[in-house]
Short mmCIF file of C-alpha atoms and ligand atoms in Angstrom, two decimals:
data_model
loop_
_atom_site.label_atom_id
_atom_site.label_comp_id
_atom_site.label_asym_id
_atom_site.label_seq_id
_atom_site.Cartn_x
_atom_site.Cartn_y
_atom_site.Cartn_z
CA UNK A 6 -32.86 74.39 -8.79
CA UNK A 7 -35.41 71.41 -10.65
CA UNK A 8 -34.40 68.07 -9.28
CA UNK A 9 -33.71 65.50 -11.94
CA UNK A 10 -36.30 62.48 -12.43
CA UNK A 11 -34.13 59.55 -12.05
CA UNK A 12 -34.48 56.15 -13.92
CA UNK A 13 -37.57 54.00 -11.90
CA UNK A 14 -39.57 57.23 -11.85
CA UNK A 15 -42.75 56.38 -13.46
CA UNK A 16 -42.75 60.00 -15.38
CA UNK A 17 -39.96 59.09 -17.68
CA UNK A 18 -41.55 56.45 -18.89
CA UNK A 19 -44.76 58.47 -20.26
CA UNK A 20 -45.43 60.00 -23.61
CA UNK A 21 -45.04 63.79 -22.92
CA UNK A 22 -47.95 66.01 -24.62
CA UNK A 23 -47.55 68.79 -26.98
CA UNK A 24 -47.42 72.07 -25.78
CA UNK A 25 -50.32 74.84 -26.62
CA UNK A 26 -48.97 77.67 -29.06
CA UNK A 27 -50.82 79.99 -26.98
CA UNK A 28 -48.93 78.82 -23.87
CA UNK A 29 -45.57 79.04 -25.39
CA UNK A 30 -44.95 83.05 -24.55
CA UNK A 31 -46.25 82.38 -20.67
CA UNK A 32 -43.74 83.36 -18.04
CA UNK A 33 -44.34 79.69 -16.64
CA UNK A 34 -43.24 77.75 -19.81
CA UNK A 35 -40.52 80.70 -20.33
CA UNK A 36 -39.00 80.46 -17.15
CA UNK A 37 -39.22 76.70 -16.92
CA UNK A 38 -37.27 77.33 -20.60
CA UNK A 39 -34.74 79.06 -18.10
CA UNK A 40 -34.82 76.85 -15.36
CA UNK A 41 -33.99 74.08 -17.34
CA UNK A 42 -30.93 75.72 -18.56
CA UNK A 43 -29.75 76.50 -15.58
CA UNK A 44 -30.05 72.94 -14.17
CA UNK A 45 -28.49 71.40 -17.21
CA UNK A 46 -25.70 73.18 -16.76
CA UNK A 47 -25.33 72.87 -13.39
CA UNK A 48 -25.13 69.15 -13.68
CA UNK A 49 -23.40 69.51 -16.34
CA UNK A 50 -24.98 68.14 -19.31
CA UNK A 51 -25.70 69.44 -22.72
CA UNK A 52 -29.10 68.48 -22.86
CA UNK A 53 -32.34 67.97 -20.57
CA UNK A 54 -35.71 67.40 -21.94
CA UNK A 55 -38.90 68.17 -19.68
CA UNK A 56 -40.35 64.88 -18.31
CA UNK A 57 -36.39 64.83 -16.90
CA UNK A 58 -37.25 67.61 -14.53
CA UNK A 59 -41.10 65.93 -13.76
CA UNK A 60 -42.99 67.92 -16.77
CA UNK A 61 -44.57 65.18 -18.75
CA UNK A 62 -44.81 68.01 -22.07
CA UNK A 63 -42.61 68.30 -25.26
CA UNK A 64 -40.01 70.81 -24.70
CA UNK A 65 -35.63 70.66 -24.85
CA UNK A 66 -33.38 72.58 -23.80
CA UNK A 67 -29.59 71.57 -25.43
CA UNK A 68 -26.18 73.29 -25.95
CA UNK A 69 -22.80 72.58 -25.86
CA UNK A 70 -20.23 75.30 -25.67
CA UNK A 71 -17.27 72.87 -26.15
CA UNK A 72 -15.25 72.49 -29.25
CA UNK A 73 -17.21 70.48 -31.75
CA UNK A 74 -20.50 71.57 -29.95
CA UNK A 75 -23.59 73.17 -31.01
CA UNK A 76 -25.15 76.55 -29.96
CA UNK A 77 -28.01 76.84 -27.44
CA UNK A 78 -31.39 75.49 -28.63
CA UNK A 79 -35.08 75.24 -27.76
CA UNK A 80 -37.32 72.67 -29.35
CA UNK A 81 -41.14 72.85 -28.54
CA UNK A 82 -43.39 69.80 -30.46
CA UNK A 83 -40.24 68.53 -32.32
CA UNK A 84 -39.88 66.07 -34.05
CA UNK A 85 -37.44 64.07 -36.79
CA UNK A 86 -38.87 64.19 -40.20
CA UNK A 87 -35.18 63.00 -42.02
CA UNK A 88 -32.78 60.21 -40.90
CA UNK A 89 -29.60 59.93 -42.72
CA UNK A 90 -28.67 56.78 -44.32
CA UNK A 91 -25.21 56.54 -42.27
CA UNK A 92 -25.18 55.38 -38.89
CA UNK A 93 -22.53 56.14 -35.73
CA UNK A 94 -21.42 54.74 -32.42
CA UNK A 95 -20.97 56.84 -29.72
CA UNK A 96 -20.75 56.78 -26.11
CA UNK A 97 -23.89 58.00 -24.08
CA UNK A 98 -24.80 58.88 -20.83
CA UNK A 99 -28.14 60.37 -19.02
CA UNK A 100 -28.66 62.72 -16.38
CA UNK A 101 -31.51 60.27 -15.18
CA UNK A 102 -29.43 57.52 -15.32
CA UNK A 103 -26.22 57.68 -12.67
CA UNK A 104 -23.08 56.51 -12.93
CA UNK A 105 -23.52 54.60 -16.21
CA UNK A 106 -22.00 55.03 -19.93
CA UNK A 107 -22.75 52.58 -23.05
CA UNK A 108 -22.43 52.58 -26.68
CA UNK A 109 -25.67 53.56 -28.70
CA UNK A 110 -25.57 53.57 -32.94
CA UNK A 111 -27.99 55.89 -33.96
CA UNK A 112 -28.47 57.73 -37.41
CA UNK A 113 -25.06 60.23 -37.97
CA UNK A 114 -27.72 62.98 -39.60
CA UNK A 115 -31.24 64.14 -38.51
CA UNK A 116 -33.41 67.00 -40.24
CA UNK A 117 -35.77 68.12 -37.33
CA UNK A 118 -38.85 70.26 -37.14
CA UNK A 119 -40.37 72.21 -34.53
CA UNK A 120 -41.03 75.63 -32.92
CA UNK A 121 -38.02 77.65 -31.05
CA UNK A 122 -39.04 79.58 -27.56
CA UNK A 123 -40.66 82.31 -29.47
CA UNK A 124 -43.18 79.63 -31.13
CA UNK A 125 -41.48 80.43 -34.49
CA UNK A 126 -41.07 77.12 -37.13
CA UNK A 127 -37.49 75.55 -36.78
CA UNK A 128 -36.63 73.25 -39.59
CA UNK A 129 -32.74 72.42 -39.63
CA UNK A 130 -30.29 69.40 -40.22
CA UNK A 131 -28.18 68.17 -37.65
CA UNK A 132 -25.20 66.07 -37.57
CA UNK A 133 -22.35 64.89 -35.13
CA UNK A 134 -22.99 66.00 -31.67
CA UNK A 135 -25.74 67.62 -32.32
CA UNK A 136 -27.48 64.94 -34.19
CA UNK A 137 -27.01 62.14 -30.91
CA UNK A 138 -28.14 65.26 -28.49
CA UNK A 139 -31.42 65.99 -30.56
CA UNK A 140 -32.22 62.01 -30.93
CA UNK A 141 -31.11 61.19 -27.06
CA UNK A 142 -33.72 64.05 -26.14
CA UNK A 143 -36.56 63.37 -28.48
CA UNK A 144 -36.55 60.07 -27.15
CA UNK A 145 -37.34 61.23 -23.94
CA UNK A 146 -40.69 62.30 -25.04
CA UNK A 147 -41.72 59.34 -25.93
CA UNK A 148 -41.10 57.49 -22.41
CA UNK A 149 -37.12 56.19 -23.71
CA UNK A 150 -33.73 56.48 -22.53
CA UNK A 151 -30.71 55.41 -24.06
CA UNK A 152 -30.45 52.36 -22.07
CA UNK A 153 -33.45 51.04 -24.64
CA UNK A 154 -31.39 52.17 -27.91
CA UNK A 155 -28.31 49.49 -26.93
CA UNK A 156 -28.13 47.05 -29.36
CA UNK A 157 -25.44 45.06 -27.37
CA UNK A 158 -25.40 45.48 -23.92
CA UNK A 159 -21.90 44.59 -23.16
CA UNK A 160 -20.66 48.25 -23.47
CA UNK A 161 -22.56 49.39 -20.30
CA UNK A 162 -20.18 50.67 -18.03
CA UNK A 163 -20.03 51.65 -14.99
CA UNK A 164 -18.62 55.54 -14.58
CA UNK A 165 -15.56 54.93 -12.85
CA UNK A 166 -14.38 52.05 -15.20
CA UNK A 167 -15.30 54.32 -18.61
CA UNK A 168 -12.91 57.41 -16.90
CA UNK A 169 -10.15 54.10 -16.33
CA UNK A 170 -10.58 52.67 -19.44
CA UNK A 171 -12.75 54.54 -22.23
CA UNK A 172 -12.60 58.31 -21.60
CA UNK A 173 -10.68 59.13 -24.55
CA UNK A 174 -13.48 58.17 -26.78
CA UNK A 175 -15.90 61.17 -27.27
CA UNK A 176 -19.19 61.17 -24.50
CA UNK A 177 -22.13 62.82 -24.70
CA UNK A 178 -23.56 62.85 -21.26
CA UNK A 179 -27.12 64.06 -22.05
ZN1 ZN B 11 -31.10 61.61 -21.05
#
């Protein structure tokens, strides 16, 4: 199973480089695709982006098979090319950063491009779930966490005080 890069480790902290097309079909980078998978789930979490398992290069694995969740998804070189005009709170959590929740705002709607596992063009819009997972993860690549998107830091909580008093709002423990 990858280990997860917690927060202090240098690594998440780095801009991650962009992949070579011609080393998109290898059986490394397609069973680190796997791997990756299988270590987000374990956790579980519904979305992991490379430097998070000590690979400084611009790949994401996401899905979420819950209600209101989003189907399994690959994104090599992404990047967000559309922000909606609305904004949203929600709750946020890391699997580099234990034990802690807080309240990010990001945009509610994000059109993102990029190539899928294949190395075939994605260009889609996401919103909801789906919008905070893509936006959590991209930022990953680019050496942040969600710690650095808090506006106010006074909804940082601690894990055991957000199941007391905050579970019933929606999380997204990414
Ligand atoms: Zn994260």
């Amino acid at each position: 199973m990858l280990k997860i890069a917690k927060l202090g480790n240098p690594i998440l902290r780095k801009m991650a480089a962009p992949i070579d097309h011609r080393e998109i079909k290898s059986f490394e980078l397609q069973r680190l695709i796997d791997d990756m998978f299988e270590a987000m789930y374990d956790e579980p979490g519904i979305g992991l982006a490379a430097p998070q398992v000590s690979r400084s290069i611009q790949l994401v694995v996401m899905g979420c098979k819950d209600e209101g969740g989003f189907p399994e998804t690959v994104l090599i070189n992404p990047s967000i090319v559309y922000y909606g005009p609305e904004q949203v709170e929600n709750w946020e959590g890391c699997l580099s950063v234990d034990g802690l929740r807080g309240k990010v705002t990001r945009p509610s709607v994000v059109r993102v491009k990029g190539l899928d596992r294949r190395g075939k063009p994605l260009d889609f819009e996401a919103s909801g779930l789906y919008a905070v997972c893509i936006q959590h993860e991209l930022d990953h690549l680019i050496g942040k966490v969600f710690l650095d998107r808090m506006k106010d830091m006074s909804t940082l909580t601690q894990l055991h005080e957000f199941q007391q008093y905050w579970q019933k709002e929606p999380t997204s423990v990414i």
